[in-house]
Amino acid sequence: MSTGKGKKRIKNVPVLHEEPKKQRGILLTDTAWYSVLELAAINKISASEYVEKLIRKHCVTAPKGATHSSHT
């Protein structure tokens, strides 16, 4: 997804969302991963942005600044 002509991305400065992204790790089957890649390409966005949009569309998130308990 383009940020628009003339807009340069700056590290840790959010462009598409109200907060910067952080590197995360998820495990996916090859089928799921290639589906993400295909659907992202169809929508002309990155795989990361596709997953972000999918989650934001279907999940209720905690308010900004809320802490999450870690699972042990």
Backbone as a printed PyTorch tensor [residue, N CA C, xyz], in Angstrom:
tensor([[[  0.8550,  -1.1700,   0.0000],
         [  0.0000,   0.0000,   0.0000],
         [  0.8940,   1.2230,   0.0000]],

        [[  0.5990,   2.1260,  -0.8610],
         [  1.4080,   3.3310,  -0.9870],
         [  1.0330,   4.3500,   0.0780]],

        [[  2.0370,   5.0880,   0.5220],
         [  1.7850,   6.1510,   1.4970],
         [  1.4650,   7.4600,   0.7960]],

        [[  1.4790,   7.4430,  -0.5130],
         [  1.1790,   8.6510,  -1.2770],
         [  2.4420,   9.2760,  -1.8300]],

        [[  2.2980,   9.9390,  -2.9520],
         [  3.4540,  10.5400,  -3.6120],
         [  4.0800,  11.6060,  -2.7220]],

        [[  5.3930,  11.5060,  -2.5870],
         [  6.1210,  12.5030,  -1.8230],
         [  6.2000,  12.2490,  -0.3330]],

        [[  5.5420,  11.2110,   0.1500],
         [  5.6000,  10.9040,   1.5800],
         [  6.6560,   9.8440,   1.8140]],

        [[  7.6500,  10.1660,   2.6200],
         [  8.7150,   9.2280,   2.9350],
         [  8.4480,   8.6050,   4.2950]],

        [[  8.5930,   7.3010,   4.3460],
         [  8.4120,   6.6130,   5.6270],
         [  9.6180,   6.8580,   6.5150]],

        [[  9.3560,   7.0970,   7.7800],
         [ 10.4010,   7.2950,   8.7730],
         [ 10.2420,   6.2040,   9.8190]],

        [[ 11.3620,   5.5850,  10.1940],
         [ 11.3290,   4.4800,  11.1520],
         [ 10.6310,   4.8960,  12.4430]],

        [[  9.7470,   4.0170,  12.9170],
         [  8.9860,   4.1930,  14.1590],
         [  8.0060,   5.3610,  14.1220]],

        [[  7.6790,   5.8460,  12.9370],
         [  6.6580,   6.8810,  12.7870],
         [  5.5100,   6.2500,  12.0090]],

        [[  4.3480,   6.0850,  12.6490],
         [  3.2350,   5.4140,  11.9770],
         [  2.7340,   6.1960,  10.7740]],

        [[  2.3940,   5.4600,   9.7100],
         [  1.8720,   6.0790,   8.4980],
         [  0.4270,   5.6600,   8.2780]],

        [[  0.1620,   4.3630,   8.3480],
         [ -1.1720,   3.8480,   8.0520],
         [ -2.0270,   3.6280,   9.2940]],

        [[ -1.3980,   3.5230,  10.4500],
         [ -2.1160,   3.2760,  11.6980],
         [ -1.6310,   4.2600,  12.7500]],

        [[ -2.3190,   4.3110,  13.8840],
         [ -1.9920,   5.2910,  14.9230],
         [ -0.7850,   4.8980,  15.7730]],

        [[ -0.2080,   3.7510,  15.5160],
         [  0.9490,   3.2980,  16.2820],
         [  1.9210,   2.5930,  15.3440]],

        [[  3.2150,   2.6350,  15.6590],
         [  4.1800,   1.9510,  14.7890],
         [  4.0670,   0.4400,  14.9390]],

        [[  4.4060,  -0.2640,  13.8750],
         [  4.4170,  -1.7210,  13.9300],
         [  5.6950,  -2.1890,  14.6120]],

        [[  5.6180,  -3.3760,  15.2120],
         [  6.7760,  -4.0270,  15.8230],
         [  6.9170,  -5.3940,  15.1750]],

        [[  8.1300,  -5.8850,  15.1120],
         [  8.3480,  -7.2010,  14.5390],
         [  7.7400,  -8.2560,  15.4560]],

        [[  6.9970,  -9.1680,  14.8760],
         [  6.3580, -10.2700,  15.6030],
         [  6.6590, -11.5630,  14.8630]],

        [[  6.3510, -12.6560,  15.4750],
         [  6.5290, -13.9420,  14.8150],
         [  5.2690, -14.7790,  14.9430]],

        [[  4.8130, -15.3260,  13.8250],
         [  3.6740, -16.2430,  13.8440],
         [  4.0510, -17.4630,  13.0120]],

        [[  3.4790, -18.5790,  13.3260],
         [  3.7150, -19.8020,  12.5700],
         [  2.4850, -20.0830,  11.7250]],

        [[  2.7010, -20.3050,  10.4310],
         [  1.6170, -20.5940,   9.5010],
         [  1.9780, -21.8050,   8.6540]],

        [[  0.9720, -22.5320,   8.2290],
         [  1.2130, -23.5940,   7.2550],
         [  1.5710, -22.9470,   5.9240]],

        [[  2.1680, -23.7310,   5.0300],
         [  2.4700, -23.2050,   3.6980],
         [  1.2000, -22.7510,   2.9880]],

        [[  0.1250, -23.5020,   3.1550],
         [ -1.1440, -23.1350,   2.5180],
         [ -1.6080, -21.7650,   2.9830]],

        [[ -1.5800, -21.5290,   4.2880],
         [ -2.0130, -20.2330,   4.8220],
         [ -1.0880, -19.1170,   4.3550]],

        [[  0.2370, -19.3460,   4.3960],
         [  1.1980, -18.3150,   4.0040],
         [  1.0280, -17.9230,   2.5390]],

        [[  0.9020, -18.9070,   1.6550],
         [  0.7500, -18.5840,   0.2370],
         [ -0.5940, -17.9210,  -0.0420]],

        [[ -1.5990, -18.2460,   0.7530],
         [ -2.8840, -17.5490,   0.6290],
         [ -2.7460, -16.0900,   1.0340]],

        [[ -2.0180, -15.8290,   2.1220],
         [ -1.7680, -14.4490,   2.5540],
         [ -1.0400, -13.6900,   1.4530]],

        [[  0.0090, -14.2910,   0.8890],
         [  0.7720, -13.6320,  -0.1750],
         [ -0.1010, -13.3240,  -1.3890]],

        [[ -0.9300, -14.2900,  -1.7850],
         [ -1.7970, -14.1050,  -2.9520],
         [ -2.8380, -13.0150,  -2.7030]],

        [[ -3.4880, -13.0640,  -1.5530],
         [ -4.5170, -12.0720,  -1.2410],
         [ -3.9190, -10.6820,  -1.0570]],

        [[ -2.7350, -10.6150,  -0.4900],
         [ -2.0550,  -9.3240,  -0.3500],
         [ -1.7260,  -8.7490,  -1.7260]],

        [[ -1.2330,  -9.5840,  -2.6280],
         [ -0.9010,  -9.1260,  -3.9790],
         [ -2.1430,  -8.6370,  -4.7150]],

        [[ -3.2420,  -9.3530,  -4.5770],
         [ -4.5010,  -8.9350,  -5.2100],
         [ -4.9170,  -7.5590,  -4.7060]],

        [[ -4.7140,  -7.3150,  -3.4180],
         [ -5.0860,  -6.0350,  -2.8080],
         [ -3.9770,  -4.9810,  -2.8960]],

        [[ -2.8560,  -5.3570,  -3.5280],
         [ -1.7180,  -4.4480,  -3.7330],
         [ -1.1780,  -3.8840,  -2.4200]],

        [[ -1.0670,  -4.7740,  -1.4300],
         [ -0.4860,  -4.4100,  -0.1390],
         [  0.4930,  -5.5070,   0.2680]],

        [[  1.2880,  -5.2460,   1.2760],
         [  2.2410,  -6.2500,   1.7590],
         [  1.5120,  -7.3350,   2.5550]],

        [[  2.1850,  -8.4590,   2.7160],
         [  1.6280,  -9.5370,   3.5370],
         [  1.3950,  -9.0460,   4.9600]],

        [[  2.3330,  -8.2590,   5.4740],
         [  2.2050,  -7.7020,   6.8190],
         [  0.9560,  -6.8330,   6.9430]],

        [[  0.7430,  -5.9710,   5.9730],
         [ -0.4170,  -5.0800,   6.0170],
         [ -1.7150,  -5.8700,   5.8430]],

        [[ -1.6860,  -6.9340,   5.0240],
         [ -2.8750,  -7.7650,   4.8450],
         [ -3.2730,  -8.4160,   6.1700]],

        [[ -2.2960,  -8.9950,   6.8740],
         [ -2.5750,  -9.6290,   8.1690],
         [ -3.0750,  -8.5850,   9.1640]],

        [[ -2.4510,  -7.4070,   9.1720],
         [ -2.8770,  -6.3070,  10.0570],
         [ -4.3460,  -5.9540,   9.8100]],

        [[ -4.7120,  -5.7770,   8.5460],
         [ -6.0960,  -5.4200,   8.2050],
         [ -7.0670,  -6.5340,   8.5910]],

        [[ -6.6790,  -7.7750,   8.3410],
         [ -7.5270,  -8.9170,   8.6770],
         [ -7.8100,  -8.9570,  10.1730]],

        [[ -6.7770,  -8.7870,  10.9700],
         [ -6.9420,  -8.8280,  12.4260],
         [ -7.7580,  -7.6410,  12.9150]],

        [[ -7.4490,  -6.4520,  12.4220],
         [ -8.1910,  -5.2630,  12.8600],
         [ -9.6680,  -5.3380,  12.4810]],

        [[ -9.9700,  -6.0050,  11.3800],
         [-11.3590,  -6.1290,  10.9270],
         [-12.1650,  -7.0830,  11.8140]],

        [[-11.5150,  -8.1240,  12.3120],
         [-12.2470,  -9.1930,  12.9940],
         [-12.0450,  -9.2700,  14.5020]],

        [[-11.1700,  -8.4620,  15.0580],
         [-10.8670,  -8.5840,  16.4840],
         [-11.1390,  -7.2930,  17.2360]],

        [[-11.4880,  -7.4560,  18.4850],
         [-11.6230,  -6.3180,  19.3850],
         [-10.2830,  -6.1820,  20.0880]],

        [[ -9.7120,  -5.0020,  20.0480],
         [ -8.4030,  -4.8070,  20.6570],
         [ -8.5150,  -4.0160,  21.9420]],

        [[ -7.5100,  -4.1590,  22.7700],
         [ -7.4430,  -3.3920,  24.0120],
         [ -7.1630,  -1.9370,  23.6790]],

        [[ -7.6110,  -1.0210,  24.5120],
         [ -7.3230,   0.3940,  24.2730],
         [ -5.8250,   0.6470,  24.2260]],

        [[ -5.4320,   1.6590,  23.4780],
         [ -4.0210,   2.0210,  23.3640],
         [ -3.4570,   2.3000,  24.7530]],

        [[ -2.2890,   1.7380,  25.0240],
         [ -1.6440,   1.9370,  26.3140],
         [ -1.9920,   0.8720,  27.3400]],

        [[ -2.9550,   0.0100,  27.0290],
         [ -3.3230,  -1.0510,  27.9690],
         [ -2.2230,  -2.0970,  28.0010]],

        [[ -2.0480,  -2.7140,  29.1390],
         [ -1.0360,  -3.7610,  29.2560],
         [ -1.6950,  -5.1100,  29.0730]],

        [[ -0.9450,  -6.0290,  28.5020],
         [ -1.4330,  -7.3850,  28.2900],
         [ -0.6470,  -8.3190,  29.1890]],

        [[ -1.3350,  -9.2490,  29.8210],
         [ -0.6170, -10.2280,  30.6340],
         [  0.0280, -11.2450,  29.7050]],

        [[  1.2170, -11.6870,  30.0640],
         [  1.9080, -12.6700,  29.2280],
         [  1.4270, -14.0640,  29.5900]],

        [[  1.4070, -14.9160,  28.5850],
         [  1.0040, -16.3020,  28.7970],
         [  2.2460, -17.1170,  29.0710]],

        [[  2.2340, -17.8650,  30.1660],
         [  3.4050, -18.6830,  30.5120],
         [  3.0680, -20.1400,  30.4750]]])
